[in-house]
Structures are given as C-alpha cells and as structure tokens.
Amino acid sequence: MTNPRRIYLLSPKDLSPETIAVTFAKTSRSPQPFDAIAAELTDERSAQFHEKWVVGYGHSSVAEHAVLHLALENVSRLAIETIEGNRLASYTEKSTRYQQWEGDAFFVPDELTGHPLREPFVTTCQTLFQTYQRCVEIVQEHFQSTISQDEGESPKAYARRIHTRAVDVCRFLLPAASLANVGVTINARALEYAICKMLSSPLVEVREIGESLLAVARKETPTLIKYAQCNRYLQTVRDEIRQAGKDIPIMPGGDSVRLVTWDKDGQLAILAAVLYRFGTSGSYEACLDYVTALSQEEQQSLVQSLMGKRGKFDQPLREFEYAQMTFDVVMDQGAYFEFKRHRMMTQTPQLLGTHLGFAIPRAITDSGCEVDYRAAMGQAAVLFTQMEAWNPDVASYVVPNGFNRRVLFTMNLREAFAFCRLRAAENAHFSIRWVAYRIAEIIQEIYPLLGTYLDISQDNSSSKIQEQFLSSL
Ligand SMILES: Cc1cc2nc3c(=O)[nH]c(=O)nc-3n(C[C@H](O)[C@H](O)[C@H](O)COP(=O)(O)OP(=O)(O)OC[C@H]3O[C@@H](n4cnc5c(N)ncnc54)[C@H](O)[C@@H]3O)c2cc1C
C-alpha cells in the first residue's frame, strides 16, 4: 500500500505545546507526515511561525492545539467564578460536598487593606466558619440519630456517609471568600481570552491571578499568550451598564424557576431535523410541513422510533439542539456554583448579593441549629449592605452559599437532557436537584412528546425534594 494509514500521538513529553501547534498548523500547506514536520521544528522556528500566522494573520485557531494544565491553589471561590467563566476549558475543583473547610480558610481582599470594613469582614467570615464547624458537628449527630446504617454497610462507610450529608447541609454557611483549589486544562487560544478577562476584572485578586497565569503560561507558550492584556471595552461596558440599570427594581418572591421564552415549535423542529438528516433529500420546510401534518399518533410513533431504543448511556442526537429555552432562575449560591460548570448553555448570573434572601436546609432546622444559622447569615447580610454601598464587587466575598442568586440562561433540549440526568440524580446536591427537577417539570409541560424521555426518576419531584431537604427556599 502506497499510502498506509498511520495514527499516533504527538506526545507533550517529547514536544512543547507550541511545537505541537505548529506541526498541526503546517499540515495545511505541507504534504509531509506530522512527525517529519515536527522533526524539522525547533522552539525558535515554532515561535517565528506563530508570530507570522497566529499573531500576524490572525489564524488564531492554531493556538487551540497548544494545551496547558494549570494548577491554582488557595484562590477564593469568588475568583473561581471568573476563572471558570470560560466555556472552552475543563475544570476540577475542591468540593464543598466532599471536604470540610478549615477554620481560617478564607481570603481577605486587598481592597480592604486600611479600610474600616476590614475588621468586620474578618470577624464575619470567622463567625461564618465557626458556625459552619459547629453546625457540622450538630447536624452530624442529628443524622446519626435519624439515619440508620444500611445492611452490609461498614461502620467506616456509614460514618463517611453521615459526615458527607452534614457537610452538604452546612456548606450553606461558607462565604464566597472561602479558599479552594482548581485544576484547569485549557488551550492557548481560550487561555489568552481568559487572562484578558481576568486582567479586566474589578477584583484585585482576580487581576493578580491573571498576572500569575500570564507569567506561568508564557514560560510554556511564549508566542501564543503574548498579547493577553486588560481590555478597556470589558471594563467600560460593565461600568456604564451598571449605572444605566441602577433604577430597575429588585423584586424578591414569585416563582424561582421561570421559563421566559422558548421555541414553541421546538419538538416539531427536532423531528423535522432528524427526518432531514436520515429520511429524505427534501428541504427543511418540506420536513417541517410533513411532521406538522402528522396526526398525534403518527408523531408519537416517530418519537418512538427516535427514542424507543435509546440505551442508558446514549446521548440524544444533536438535532435536539434545535429547541431552545430561556429560563430566569433564582437558586442558592451553592447550587449556582455547580450550575456554572455546565458549559453547553449561555449563562448570565447577576452579581452575588444578599437581596434575594437565603435558603435554610431542613436538617439545620431539625437539628436545632436554625437560630445560630440565621444569626450568622444575618450578620453577613448586614455587612454585605455596608460593603455594597462602598464596593459591590468586593462585597460579594462575604456572601455565604445559602444566599439566593438570579441567573438567566438559555439551553437547548440536548443540554437539558445532560443537565437533568446529572443534577436530578440521587447523588447530586439537593439544592441543584431541586432546580433540575423544576426545569424537567417545565420541559415536560412544554415539550411533552420528548420531555417524557428525560433521564430523571419519576418517583421524585421538585416539591418532594423541597419538602424533604429545605425548610425555606
Ligand atoms: C455527583 C457529582 C459530583 C461532582 N463532583 C465534583 C467535584 O468534586 N469537583 C468538581 O470540580 N466537579 C465536580 N462535579 C462536576 C462535574 O465534574 C462537571 O463539571 C459538571 O457536572 C458539568 O458536567 P458536564 O461537564 O457533563 O456538563 P456540560 O459542561 O454541561 O456539558 C454537557 C455535555 O457536553 C459534553 N462536553 C462538554 N464539554 C466537554 C469537553 N470539554 N470535552 C468533552 N465533552 C464535553 C459532555 O458530553 C457533557 O456531558 C461533580 C458532578 C456530579 C454530578
């Protein structure tokens, strides 16, 4: 055979990320095999190539082939929001579910240096952490007396289960200043924009993290991250729009999960698109007309062909992306922190504050911790109000996970399947399970033909989860 198939790795153990990126980029113009191209490259020649093509001619996608693994330790959870605000990257972070936070593991923002609010900030965070530690003990004892050991469960496994459940409940007290670690895998193109956003942040901590990332990344990919800098446009837009919106009233209350807009013909669009893909050479309009003219039974039969044989781990087809929904949701910050990890949607969170009140886990009430809990949350809310009048961005650091936050998002039905499957599952945290069930229930109303196939247990519902786990939303 003159043209044998070859499939192999360009290993980062042998080649730098920039050299790998140039090797792939050169295949566009060179008939040579990849390893031959790589053998001719040096770091210097790779840099010259990037200067010419990526920087000079704007062939930016080449930088996607240079991938970095970045370890960030002891950064605040508020800073992590900006770090993880980049869709085209992968993250794993310290979990508020599986780890208990240490007593002083919170960040004191530089903006407070020499400011009269510094001391109240430190005191309030200490109160929150002390209340958290106390509640973990008490809630754990409460669970020990109310949850029995499963048959065959070892004492160690039982103790771990009880502890995890207590930590899950008490995480509501942890402020956004809490320190965490996060591992990030990201390509050089996405990283350049991520750093640009960080350098444009209103928070000193985030800007400093951006500078550190720049320094670290430049060692590995000097040409590709060269031009990451603060973006004036991002700063100006933020400041001017904030001013423009200051008179819009805040209205707490009402339904916490609201569907704002959706594709009314979303189900028909999906069915038309799958027929377009598999069933015909006709136009999309012809497919849509055909599906629309079917009787309800015929539509159901088509849906059965589409979904009936789907296995437990089979994703819905990509055509499920033709149905879009926009929700306006109020969820607690702990739930939002998990929600933000879902990258296949467009999310717009509001600034983290205390205006929308806080949730109370039922176990906090049942274990007798509610007075303590309310006092700590109240102290945080009072300080937040004082800090907000001075600097609303820095004020967010003091807000605990239990406070509610408003998030606007658009997702398609395919992402809704992935989201509900993960987040309505029994092992998910009850805050986000509640959100996932509410979303699923709404989808089942608006898209009954396809919504019935969402991968959620029908034995549960948002109201049952609320009843079981939350005294107050
Ligand atoms: C029980 C549980 C425990 C968890 N514990 C932790 C934890 O301790 N620490 C932590 O940091 N996170 C944790 N997570 C979060 C988890 O790692 C995911 O980041 C989060 O659930 C988002 O899921 P996703 O990536 O599937 O979703 P989305 O980003 O919404 O993506 C939807 C789907 O698109 C595809 N997709 C999206 N991006 C990519 C990509 N870059 N590459 C390949 N496919 C992609 C996948 O099929 C994915 O399912 C936990 C989640 C669960 C459910």
Short mmCIF file of C-alpha atoms and ligand atoms in Angstrom, two decimals:
data_model
loop_
_atom_site.label_atom_id
_atom_site.label_comp_id
_atom_site.label_asym_id
_atom_site.label_seq_id
_atom_site.Cartn_x
_atom_site.Cartn_y
_atom_site.Cartn_z
CA MET A 1 0.00 0.00 0.00
CA THR A 2 1.50 3.37 -1.00
CA ASN A 3 -0.50 5.46 1.49
CA PRO A 4 -0.69 3.42 4.72
CA ARG A 5 -2.98 4.71 7.44
CA ARG A 6 -0.96 5.95 10.44
CA ILE A 7 -2.46 7.05 13.75
CA TYR A 8 -0.09 8.11 16.51
CA LEU A 9 0.49 10.53 19.34
CA LEU A 10 2.48 13.73 19.25
CA SER A 11 3.49 13.44 22.85
CA PRO A 12 3.87 16.52 25.04
CA LYS A 13 6.67 14.53 26.71
CA ASP A 14 8.73 14.99 23.52
CA LEU A 15 7.42 18.23 22.02
CA SER A 16 6.49 21.59 23.51
CA PRO A 17 2.86 22.76 23.20
CA GLU A 18 3.88 25.46 20.72
CA THR A 19 5.76 22.96 18.55
CA ILE A 20 2.76 20.61 18.52
CA ALA A 21 0.54 23.52 17.46
CA VAL A 22 2.90 24.45 14.57
CA THR A 23 3.18 20.81 13.49
CA PHE A 24 -0.57 20.61 13.06
CA ALA A 25 -0.82 24.06 11.51
CA LYS A 26 1.78 23.15 8.87
CA THR A 27 -0.21 20.22 7.55
CA SER A 28 -2.41 22.80 5.89
CA ARG A 29 0.34 23.58 3.33
CA SER A 30 2.83 20.68 3.70
CA PRO A 31 2.41 17.16 2.22
CA GLN A 32 4.88 15.77 4.80
CA PRO A 33 3.80 13.46 7.64
CA PHE A 34 3.32 15.10 11.03
CA ASP A 35 6.37 13.50 12.69
CA ALA A 36 8.57 14.65 9.81
CA ILE A 37 7.25 18.21 10.17
CA ALA A 38 7.85 18.07 13.92
CA ALA A 39 11.41 16.76 13.45
CA GLU A 40 12.33 19.88 11.49
CA LEU A 41 10.99 22.28 14.08
CA THR A 42 12.80 24.00 16.92
CA ASP A 43 11.18 26.17 19.60
CA GLU A 44 12.59 29.21 17.81
CA ARG A 45 11.15 28.25 14.43
CA SER A 46 7.81 27.49 16.06
CA ALA A 47 7.77 30.92 17.66
CA GLN A 48 8.53 32.54 14.29
CA PHE A 49 5.68 30.60 12.71
CA HIS A 50 3.22 31.72 15.39
CA GLU A 51 4.36 35.33 15.13
CA LYS A 52 3.61 35.22 11.41
CA TRP A 53 0.41 33.18 11.24
CA VAL A 54 -1.34 33.38 14.58
CA VAL A 55 -0.35 36.88 15.63
CA GLY A 56 0.27 38.45 12.19
CA TYR A 57 -2.51 36.94 10.05
CA GLY A 58 -4.99 36.14 12.81
CA HIS A 59 -5.07 32.36 12.20
CA SER A 60 -5.93 32.05 15.90
CA SER A 61 -7.39 28.54 15.87
CA VAL A 62 -3.84 27.15 15.54
CA ALA A 63 -3.32 28.12 19.21
CA GLU A 64 -6.02 25.61 20.19
CA HIS A 65 -3.50 22.80 19.60
CA ALA A 66 -1.31 24.06 22.45
CA VAL A 67 -2.89 22.78 25.65
CA LEU A 68 -1.87 23.70 29.19
CA HIS A 69 -2.67 22.16 32.57
CA LEU A 70 -2.76 24.86 35.23
CA ALA A 71 -2.88 24.24 38.98
CA LEU A 72 -4.39 27.07 41.03
CA GLU A 73 -4.30 26.78 44.82
CA ASN A 74 -5.83 28.91 47.56
CA VAL A 75 -7.90 31.14 45.34
CA SER A 76 -11.26 32.40 46.58
CA ARG A 77 -14.44 30.78 45.30
CA LEU A 78 -15.44 34.22 44.05
CA ALA A 79 -12.28 34.34 41.90
CA ILE A 80 -13.01 30.81 40.68
CA GLU A 81 -16.20 32.16 39.09
CA THR A 82 -14.13 34.28 36.71
CA ILE A 83 -11.57 31.52 36.17
CA GLU A 84 -14.32 29.04 35.27
CA GLY A 85 -16.26 31.59 33.28
CA ASN A 86 -14.60 30.25 30.14
CA ARG A 87 -16.65 27.72 28.29
CA LEU A 88 -13.87 26.11 26.25
CA ALA A 89 -11.88 24.60 29.10
CA SER A 90 -12.04 21.78 31.67
CA TYR A 91 -12.02 22.21 35.44
CA THR A 92 -11.93 20.18 38.62
CA GLU A 93 -12.09 21.93 41.95
CA LYS A 94 -12.11 21.28 45.66
CA SER A 95 -15.64 20.21 46.55
CA THR A 96 -17.76 21.76 49.29
CA ARG A 97 -19.54 18.41 49.34
CA TYR A 98 -16.68 16.00 49.90
CA GLN A 99 -14.33 18.14 52.01
CA GLN A 100 -14.77 20.05 55.23
CA TRP A 101 -13.28 23.58 55.18
CA GLU A 102 -10.65 24.51 57.78
CA GLY A 103 -11.27 27.28 60.29
CA ASP A 104 -9.43 30.16 58.66
CA ALA A 105 -9.54 29.12 55.02
CA PHE A 106 -10.89 32.39 53.68
CA PHE A 107 -9.42 35.19 51.61
CA VAL A 108 -9.24 38.80 52.79
CA PRO A 109 -9.41 41.05 49.73
CA ASP A 110 -6.61 43.59 49.22
CA GLU A 111 -9.21 46.30 48.58
CA LEU A 112 -9.95 46.18 52.34
CA THR A 113 -6.38 46.97 53.41
CA GLY A 114 -6.52 50.03 55.67
CA HIS A 115 -10.32 50.22 55.28
CA PRO A 116 -12.61 50.40 58.36
CA LEU A 117 -14.65 47.47 56.97
CA ARG A 118 -11.66 45.12 57.05
CA GLU A 119 -12.11 44.12 60.67
CA PRO A 120 -15.88 43.49 60.39
CA PHE A 121 -15.13 41.46 57.26
CA VAL A 122 -12.63 39.23 59.07
CA THR A 123 -14.91 38.89 62.11
CA THR A 124 -17.92 37.99 59.96
CA CYS A 125 -16.00 35.37 57.99
CA GLN A 126 -14.72 33.92 61.27
CA THR A 127 -18.30 33.79 62.59
CA LEU A 128 -19.43 32.02 59.42
CA PHE A 129 -16.61 29.48 59.61
CA GLN A 130 -17.12 28.88 63.35
CA THR A 131 -20.87 28.44 62.84
CA TYR A 132 -20.11 26.10 59.95
CA GLN A 133 -17.80 23.93 62.12
CA ARG A 134 -20.31 23.89 64.99
CA CYS A 135 -23.22 23.02 62.72
CA VAL A 136 -21.27 20.19 61.05
CA GLU A 137 -20.87 18.55 64.48
CA ILE A 138 -24.51 19.05 65.50
CA VAL A 139 -26.05 18.10 62.14
CA GLN A 140 -23.82 15.03 62.06
CA GLU A 141 -25.14 13.94 65.47
CA HIS A 142 -28.67 14.63 64.25
CA PHE A 143 -28.14 12.37 61.21
CA GLN A 144 -26.57 9.66 63.38
CA SER A 145 -29.75 9.55 65.40
CA THR A 146 -32.14 9.72 62.42
CA ILE A 147 -30.39 7.77 59.64
CA SER A 148 -29.64 4.14 60.25
CA GLN A 149 -26.72 2.12 58.98
CA ASP A 150 -27.56 0.15 55.81
CA GLU A 151 -27.36 -3.60 55.87
CA GLY A 152 -23.84 -4.62 54.92
CA GLU A 153 -22.55 -1.05 55.23
CA SER A 154 -19.30 -0.89 57.22
CA PRO A 155 -19.15 1.49 60.21
CA LYS A 156 -16.50 3.47 58.31
CA ALA A 157 -18.69 3.81 55.21
CA TYR A 158 -21.67 4.77 57.37
CA ALA A 159 -19.64 7.43 59.23
CA ARG A 160 -18.43 8.81 55.89
CA ARG A 161 -21.98 8.96 54.54
CA ILE A 162 -23.25 10.77 57.62
CA HIS A 163 -20.33 13.22 57.56
CA THR A 164 -20.82 13.95 53.85
CA ARG A 165 -24.51 14.64 54.41
CA ALA A 166 -23.71 17.02 57.27
CA VAL A 167 -21.09 18.85 55.19
CA ASP A 168 -23.61 19.08 52.33
CA VAL A 169 -26.04 20.85 54.63
CA CYS A 170 -23.58 23.16 56.36
CA ARG A 171 -21.89 24.36 53.18
CA PHE A 172 -24.69 26.94 53.01
CA LEU A 173 -22.68 28.94 55.58
CA LEU A 174 -19.42 29.17 53.64
CA PRO A 175 -18.78 32.63 52.19
CA ALA A 176 -17.54 33.31 48.66
CA ALA A 177 -14.21 34.30 50.23
CA SER A 178 -13.60 30.60 51.08
CA LEU A 179 -10.36 29.36 49.58
CA ALA A 180 -10.26 26.47 47.16
CA ASN A 181 -8.01 24.73 44.64
CA VAL A 182 -8.86 24.27 41.00
CA GLY A 183 -7.17 22.41 38.15
CA VAL A 184 -7.67 23.87 34.69
CA THR A 185 -6.98 22.31 31.31
CA ILE A 186 -7.22 24.91 28.59
CA ASN A 187 -5.82 25.65 25.15
CA ALA A 188 -3.70 28.71 24.47
CA ARG A 189 -6.39 30.48 22.43
CA ALA A 190 -9.02 30.19 25.17
CA LEU A 191 -6.41 30.98 27.83
CA GLU A 192 -5.42 34.25 26.18
CA TYR A 193 -9.04 35.47 26.35
CA ALA A 194 -9.47 34.07 29.88
CA ILE A 195 -6.42 36.04 31.05
CA CYS A 196 -7.70 39.12 29.25
CA LYS A 197 -10.99 38.85 31.19
CA MET A 198 -9.12 38.34 34.47
CA LEU A 199 -6.88 41.35 33.88
CA SER A 200 -10.04 43.41 33.26
CA SER A 201 -11.75 42.23 36.48
CA PRO A 202 -12.89 44.74 39.09
CA LEU A 203 -11.29 42.47 41.76
CA VAL A 204 -7.60 42.84 42.65
CA GLU A 205 -7.37 39.12 43.47
CA VAL A 206 -8.61 38.12 40.02
CA ARG A 207 -6.28 40.58 38.28
CA GLU A 208 -3.34 39.17 40.27
CA ILE A 209 -4.32 35.61 39.35
CA GLY A 210 -4.47 36.77 35.71
CA GLU A 211 -0.89 38.18 36.01
CA SER A 212 0.36 34.93 37.59
CA LEU A 213 -1.29 32.82 34.89
CA LEU A 214 0.26 35.05 32.24
CA ALA A 215 3.72 34.56 33.74
CA VAL A 216 3.28 30.78 34.06
CA ALA A 217 1.75 30.35 30.59
CA ARG A 218 4.39 32.47 28.87
CA LYS A 219 7.06 30.04 30.03
CA GLU A 220 5.30 27.26 28.14
CA THR A 221 3.73 29.09 25.20
CA PRO A 222 5.63 32.41 24.90
CA THR A 223 4.28 33.44 21.50
CA LEU A 224 0.70 32.31 21.86
CA ILE A 225 -0.11 34.11 25.11
CA LYS A 226 1.94 37.16 24.23
CA TYR A 227 -0.83 39.69 23.83
CA ALA A 228 -3.17 38.93 26.74
CA GLN A 229 -3.87 42.24 28.42
CA CYS A 230 -6.53 44.24 30.23
CA ASN A 231 -9.46 45.03 27.94
CA ARG A 232 -10.81 48.55 28.29
CA TYR A 233 -14.03 47.66 26.46
CA LEU A 234 -14.94 44.99 29.04
CA GLN A 235 -14.35 47.48 31.85
CA THR A 236 -16.27 50.35 30.25
CA VAL A 237 -19.30 48.23 29.37
CA ARG A 238 -19.51 46.91 32.93
CA ASP A 239 -19.33 50.37 34.50
CA GLU A 240 -21.71 52.11 32.11
CA ILE A 241 -24.40 49.41 32.07
CA ARG A 242 -24.28 49.12 35.86
CA GLN A 243 -25.04 52.82 36.04
CA ALA A 244 -27.84 52.54 33.45
CA GLY A 245 -29.59 49.71 35.33
CA LYS A 246 -29.42 51.09 38.85
CA ASP A 247 -33.12 52.10 38.99
CA ILE A 248 -34.56 48.72 37.94
CA PRO A 249 -36.45 47.38 40.99
CA ILE A 250 -35.39 44.16 42.73
CA MET A 251 -38.47 42.02 43.25
CA PRO A 252 -37.90 39.06 45.56
CA GLY A 253 -40.57 36.38 45.70
CA GLY A 254 -42.55 34.78 42.88
CA ASP A 255 -41.71 31.51 41.16
CA SER A 256 -37.98 30.80 41.48
CA VAL A 257 -37.75 28.91 38.19
CA ARG A 258 -39.44 30.76 35.34
CA LEU A 259 -39.42 29.90 31.67
CA VAL A 260 -39.06 33.24 29.90
CA THR A 261 -39.04 32.29 26.21
CA TRP A 262 -38.84 29.06 24.27
CA ASP A 263 -39.20 27.69 20.77
CA LYS A 264 -42.91 26.95 20.70
CA ASP A 265 -42.42 24.56 17.78
CA GLY A 266 -39.23 23.09 19.25
CA GLN A 267 -40.43 19.48 19.21
CA LEU A 268 -41.55 19.73 15.59
CA ALA A 269 -38.23 21.38 14.68
CA ILE A 270 -36.32 18.44 16.21
CA LEU A 271 -38.46 15.85 14.45
CA ALA A 272 -38.17 17.73 11.14
CA ALA A 273 -34.40 17.92 11.56
CA VAL A 274 -34.00 14.17 12.18
CA LEU A 275 -36.12 13.45 9.11
CA TYR A 276 -33.97 15.94 7.19
CA ARG A 277 -30.87 14.06 8.33
CA PHE A 278 -31.95 10.45 7.84
CA GLY A 279 -35.17 10.35 5.91
CA THR A 280 -35.10 12.47 2.78
CA SER A 281 -33.31 14.73 0.32
CA GLY A 282 -36.10 17.27 0.68
CA SER A 283 -35.77 20.75 2.17
CA TYR A 284 -36.19 21.58 5.86
CA GLU A 285 -39.52 23.28 5.12
CA ALA A 286 -40.76 20.10 3.43
CA CYS A 287 -39.78 18.08 6.53
CA LEU A 288 -41.46 20.56 8.87
CA ASP A 289 -44.65 20.58 6.78
CA TYR A 290 -44.64 16.80 6.78
CA VAL A 291 -44.20 16.49 10.57
CA THR A 292 -46.75 19.20 11.28
CA ALA A 293 -49.35 17.40 9.14
CA LEU A 294 -48.92 14.10 11.02
CA SER A 295 -51.60 13.06 13.47
CA GLN A 296 -50.67 12.93 17.15
CA GLU A 297 -50.39 9.13 16.99
CA GLU A 298 -48.12 9.36 13.94
CA GLN A 299 -45.92 11.93 15.69
CA GLN A 300 -45.75 9.66 18.72
CA SER A 301 -44.75 6.74 16.53
CA LEU A 302 -41.95 8.87 15.00
CA VAL A 303 -40.79 9.82 18.51
CA GLN A 304 -40.85 6.13 19.44
CA SER A 305 -38.50 5.37 16.52
CA LEU A 306 -36.26 8.22 17.63
CA MET A 307 -36.16 7.47 21.36
CA GLY A 308 -37.50 3.98 21.98
CA LYS A 309 -34.22 2.11 21.59
CA ARG A 310 -32.03 4.69 23.32
CA GLY A 311 -29.79 2.97 25.88
CA LYS A 312 -28.99 4.23 29.35
CA PHE A 313 -25.79 5.97 28.24
CA ASP A 314 -26.87 7.14 24.78
CA GLN A 315 -27.00 10.91 24.34
CA PRO A 316 -29.92 12.40 22.43
CA LEU A 317 -28.96 13.20 18.83
CA ARG A 318 -27.51 16.60 18.03
CA GLU A 319 -30.82 17.64 16.41
CA PHE A 320 -32.15 18.08 19.96
CA GLU A 321 -30.24 21.34 19.91
CA TYR A 322 -32.90 22.88 17.62
CA ALA A 323 -35.24 23.51 20.59
CA GLN A 324 -34.05 26.43 22.75
CA MET A 325 -35.40 27.60 26.10
CA THR A 326 -34.54 30.64 28.22
CA PHE A 327 -35.06 30.50 32.00
CA ASP A 328 -34.81 33.12 34.72
CA VAL A 329 -33.96 31.19 37.87
CA VAL A 330 -33.31 32.10 41.48
CA MET A 331 -31.11 29.46 43.10
CA ASP A 332 -28.86 29.45 46.15
CA GLN A 333 -25.20 30.28 45.56
CA GLY A 334 -24.15 26.70 46.33
CA ALA A 335 -26.39 25.47 43.52
CA TYR A 336 -25.16 28.24 41.21
CA PHE A 337 -21.56 27.25 41.89
CA GLU A 338 -22.37 23.82 40.46
CA PHE A 339 -24.68 25.15 37.77
CA LYS A 340 -21.97 27.38 36.30
CA ARG A 341 -19.99 24.26 35.39
CA HIS A 342 -22.46 23.40 32.64
CA ARG A 343 -20.74 24.81 29.60
CA MET A 344 -23.21 23.97 26.86
CA MET A 345 -25.52 26.83 27.70
CA THR A 346 -25.44 30.61 27.80
CA GLN A 347 -25.49 31.80 31.40
CA THR A 348 -25.83 35.33 32.78
CA PRO A 349 -25.58 35.42 36.57
CA GLN A 350 -26.25 38.63 38.49
CA LEU A 351 -23.74 39.94 40.99
CA LEU A 352 -23.67 37.80 44.13
CA GLY A 353 -25.55 39.62 46.91
CA THR A 354 -28.00 39.14 49.77
CA HIS A 355 -31.05 40.94 48.31
CA LEU A 356 -32.95 37.75 47.47
CA GLY A 357 -32.73 36.19 50.94
CA PHE A 358 -31.29 32.80 51.87
CA ALA A 359 -32.33 29.17 51.87
CA ILE A 360 -32.46 27.08 55.04
CA PRO A 361 -31.74 23.35 54.84
CA ARG A 362 -34.29 21.28 56.73
CA ALA A 363 -31.55 19.48 58.69
CA ILE A 364 -30.39 22.87 60.05
CA THR A 365 -33.89 23.39 61.43
CA ASP A 366 -34.42 19.81 62.61
CA SER A 367 -31.06 19.62 64.37
CA GLY A 368 -31.78 22.80 66.33
CA CYS A 369 -29.16 24.95 64.51
CA GLU A 370 -31.58 27.38 62.89
CA VAL A 371 -31.14 30.23 65.38
CA ASP A 372 -27.35 30.02 65.10
CA TYR A 373 -27.62 29.73 61.30
CA ARG A 374 -29.93 32.73 60.96
CA ALA A 375 -27.69 34.84 63.20
CA ALA A 376 -24.58 34.12 61.10
CA MET A 377 -26.42 34.67 57.81
CA GLY A 378 -27.94 37.87 59.19
CA GLN A 379 -24.52 39.17 60.23
CA ALA A 380 -23.21 38.50 56.70
CA ALA A 381 -26.22 40.31 55.17
CA VAL A 382 -25.71 43.40 57.35
CA LEU A 383 -22.04 43.61 56.44
CA PHE A 384 -22.83 42.98 52.78
CA THR A 385 -25.14 46.02 52.76
CA GLN A 386 -22.39 48.21 54.23
CA MET A 387 -19.78 46.88 51.83
CA GLU A 388 -22.10 47.12 48.82
CA ALA A 389 -22.51 50.86 49.32
CA TRP A 390 -18.73 51.15 49.11
CA ASN A 391 -17.80 48.47 46.52
CA PRO A 392 -20.46 45.98 45.28
CA ASP A 393 -17.90 43.66 43.66
CA VAL A 394 -15.80 43.27 46.81
CA ALA A 395 -18.97 42.95 48.91
CA SER A 396 -19.72 39.62 47.20
CA TYR A 397 -16.81 37.98 49.08
CA VAL A 398 -18.79 37.94 52.32
CA VAL A 399 -21.93 36.33 50.87
CA PRO A 400 -22.45 32.74 52.03
CA ASN A 401 -23.51 29.88 49.77
CA GLY A 402 -27.04 29.85 51.18
CA PHE A 403 -27.99 33.24 49.72
CA ASN A 404 -30.04 33.27 46.57
CA ARG A 405 -28.82 34.50 43.24
CA ARG A 406 -30.60 35.19 39.98
CA VAL A 407 -29.31 33.56 36.77
CA LEU A 408 -30.61 33.96 33.23
CA PHE A 409 -29.73 31.12 30.90
CA THR A 410 -30.52 29.65 27.53
CA MET A 411 -30.16 25.94 26.98
CA ASN A 412 -31.23 23.60 24.25
CA LEU A 413 -33.11 20.36 24.80
CA ARG A 414 -30.00 18.25 24.30
CA GLU A 415 -28.16 20.06 27.11
CA ALA A 416 -31.32 19.87 29.22
CA PHE A 417 -31.14 16.07 28.92
CA ALA A 418 -27.48 16.07 30.06
CA PHE A 419 -28.12 18.57 32.86
CA CYS A 420 -31.20 16.86 34.28
CA ARG A 421 -29.62 13.43 34.11
CA LEU A 422 -26.62 14.56 36.21
CA ARG A 423 -28.22 17.07 38.51
CA ALA A 424 -31.59 15.42 39.25
CA ALA A 425 -29.78 12.20 40.18
CA GLU A 426 -29.95 10.99 43.74
CA ASN A 427 -26.24 11.62 44.35
CA ALA A 428 -26.49 15.30 43.33
CA HIS A 429 -26.78 18.02 45.98
CA PHE A 430 -30.41 18.72 46.94
CA SER A 431 -30.19 22.44 46.01
CA ILE A 432 -29.36 21.74 42.40
CA ARG A 433 -31.59 18.65 42.33
CA TRP A 434 -34.48 20.94 43.14
CA VAL A 435 -33.54 23.24 40.23
CA ALA A 436 -33.08 20.27 37.87
CA TYR A 437 -36.49 18.82 38.75
CA ARG A 438 -38.23 22.20 38.28
CA ILE A 439 -36.60 22.56 34.86
CA ALA A 440 -37.54 19.00 33.94
CA GLU A 441 -41.14 19.54 35.04
CA ILE A 442 -41.42 22.66 32.88
CA ILE A 443 -39.88 20.88 29.90
CA GLN A 444 -42.34 18.02 30.28
CA GLU A 445 -45.16 20.56 30.07
CA ILE A 446 -43.90 22.45 27.02
CA TYR A 447 -42.38 19.51 25.13
CA PRO A 448 -44.48 16.52 26.32
CA LEU A 449 -43.56 14.20 23.42
CA LEU A 450 -39.80 14.38 24.04
CA GLY A 451 -39.76 15.59 27.65
CA THR A 452 -41.15 12.28 28.80
CA TYR A 453 -37.79 10.70 27.88
CA LEU A 454 -35.76 12.94 30.23
CA ASP A 455 -33.49 10.72 32.34
CA ILE A 456 -35.00 11.51 35.73
CA SER A 457 -36.71 9.32 38.26
CA GLN A 458 -40.49 9.77 38.13
CA ASP A 459 -40.65 8.80 41.82
CA ASN A 460 -39.40 12.24 42.76
CA SER A 461 -40.38 15.86 42.10
CA SER A 462 -39.25 19.37 42.96
CA SER A 463 -41.91 19.65 45.66
CA LYS A 464 -40.84 16.35 47.26
CA ILE A 465 -37.19 17.45 47.28
CA GLN A 466 -38.14 20.81 48.74
CA GLU A 467 -40.24 19.12 51.42
CA GLN A 468 -37.51 16.65 52.29
CA PHE A 469 -34.45 18.91 52.29
CA LEU A 470 -35.39 22.58 52.67
CA SER A 471 -37.23 24.45 55.42
CA SER A 472 -37.13 27.60 53.33
CA LEU A 473 -36.01 28.39 49.79
C1 LIG B 1 -22.08 13.64 41.60
C2 LIG B 1 -21.18 14.73 41.08
C3 LIG B 1 -20.01 15.05 41.76
C4 LIG B 1 -19.16 16.05 41.27
N1 LIG B 1 -18.03 16.37 41.97
C5 LIG B 1 -17.20 17.33 41.53
C6 LIG B 1 -16.01 17.69 42.24
O1 LIG B 1 -15.70 17.17 43.31
N2 LIG B 1 -15.23 18.67 41.73
C7 LIG B 1 -15.54 19.29 40.56
O2 LIG B 1 -14.80 20.15 40.13
N3 LIG B 1 -16.66 18.97 39.87
C8 LIG B 1 -17.49 18.03 40.32
N4 LIG B 1 -18.63 17.72 39.61
C9 LIG B 1 -18.95 18.50 38.39
C10 LIG B 1 -18.64 17.69 37.11
O3 LIG B 1 -17.27 17.35 37.09
C11 LIG B 1 -18.97 18.51 35.86
O4 LIG B 1 -18.08 19.57 35.68
C12 LIG B 1 -20.35 19.10 35.87
O5 LIG B 1 -21.29 18.18 36.31
C13 LIG B 1 -20.72 19.56 34.47
O6 LIG B 1 -20.97 18.40 33.72
P1 LIG B 1 -20.57 18.20 32.22
O7 LIG B 1 -19.14 18.52 32.02
O8 LIG B 1 -21.03 16.83 31.83
O9 LIG B 1 -21.55 19.27 31.58
P2 LIG B 1 -21.59 20.37 30.45
O10 LIG B 1 -20.44 21.28 30.52
O11 LIG B 1 -22.94 20.93 30.63
O12 LIG B 1 -21.53 19.58 29.11
C14 LIG B 1 -22.61 18.83 28.60
C15 LIG B 1 -22.04 17.66 27.83
O13 LIG B 1 -21.23 18.15 26.76
C16 LIG B 1 -20.06 17.35 26.61
N5 LIG B 1 -18.88 18.19 26.90
C17 LIG B 1 -18.91 19.47 27.35
N6 LIG B 1 -17.66 19.95 27.41
C18 LIG B 1 -16.83 18.97 27.01
C19 LIG B 1 -15.42 18.88 26.86
N7 LIG B 1 -14.62 19.90 27.11
N8 LIG B 1 -14.93 17.72 26.45
C20 LIG B 1 -15.72 16.67 26.17
N9 LIG B 1 -17.08 16.69 26.28
C21 LIG B 1 -17.62 17.83 26.70
C22 LIG B 1 -20.22 16.18 27.58
O14 LIG B 1 -20.87 15.15 26.93
C23 LIG B 1 -21.12 16.78 28.65
O15 LIG B 1 -21.84 15.82 29.38
C24 LIG B 1 -19.48 16.73 40.08
C25 LIG B 1 -20.66 16.40 39.39
C26 LIG B 1 -21.50 15.42 39.87
C27 LIG B 1 -22.77 15.11 39.11
#
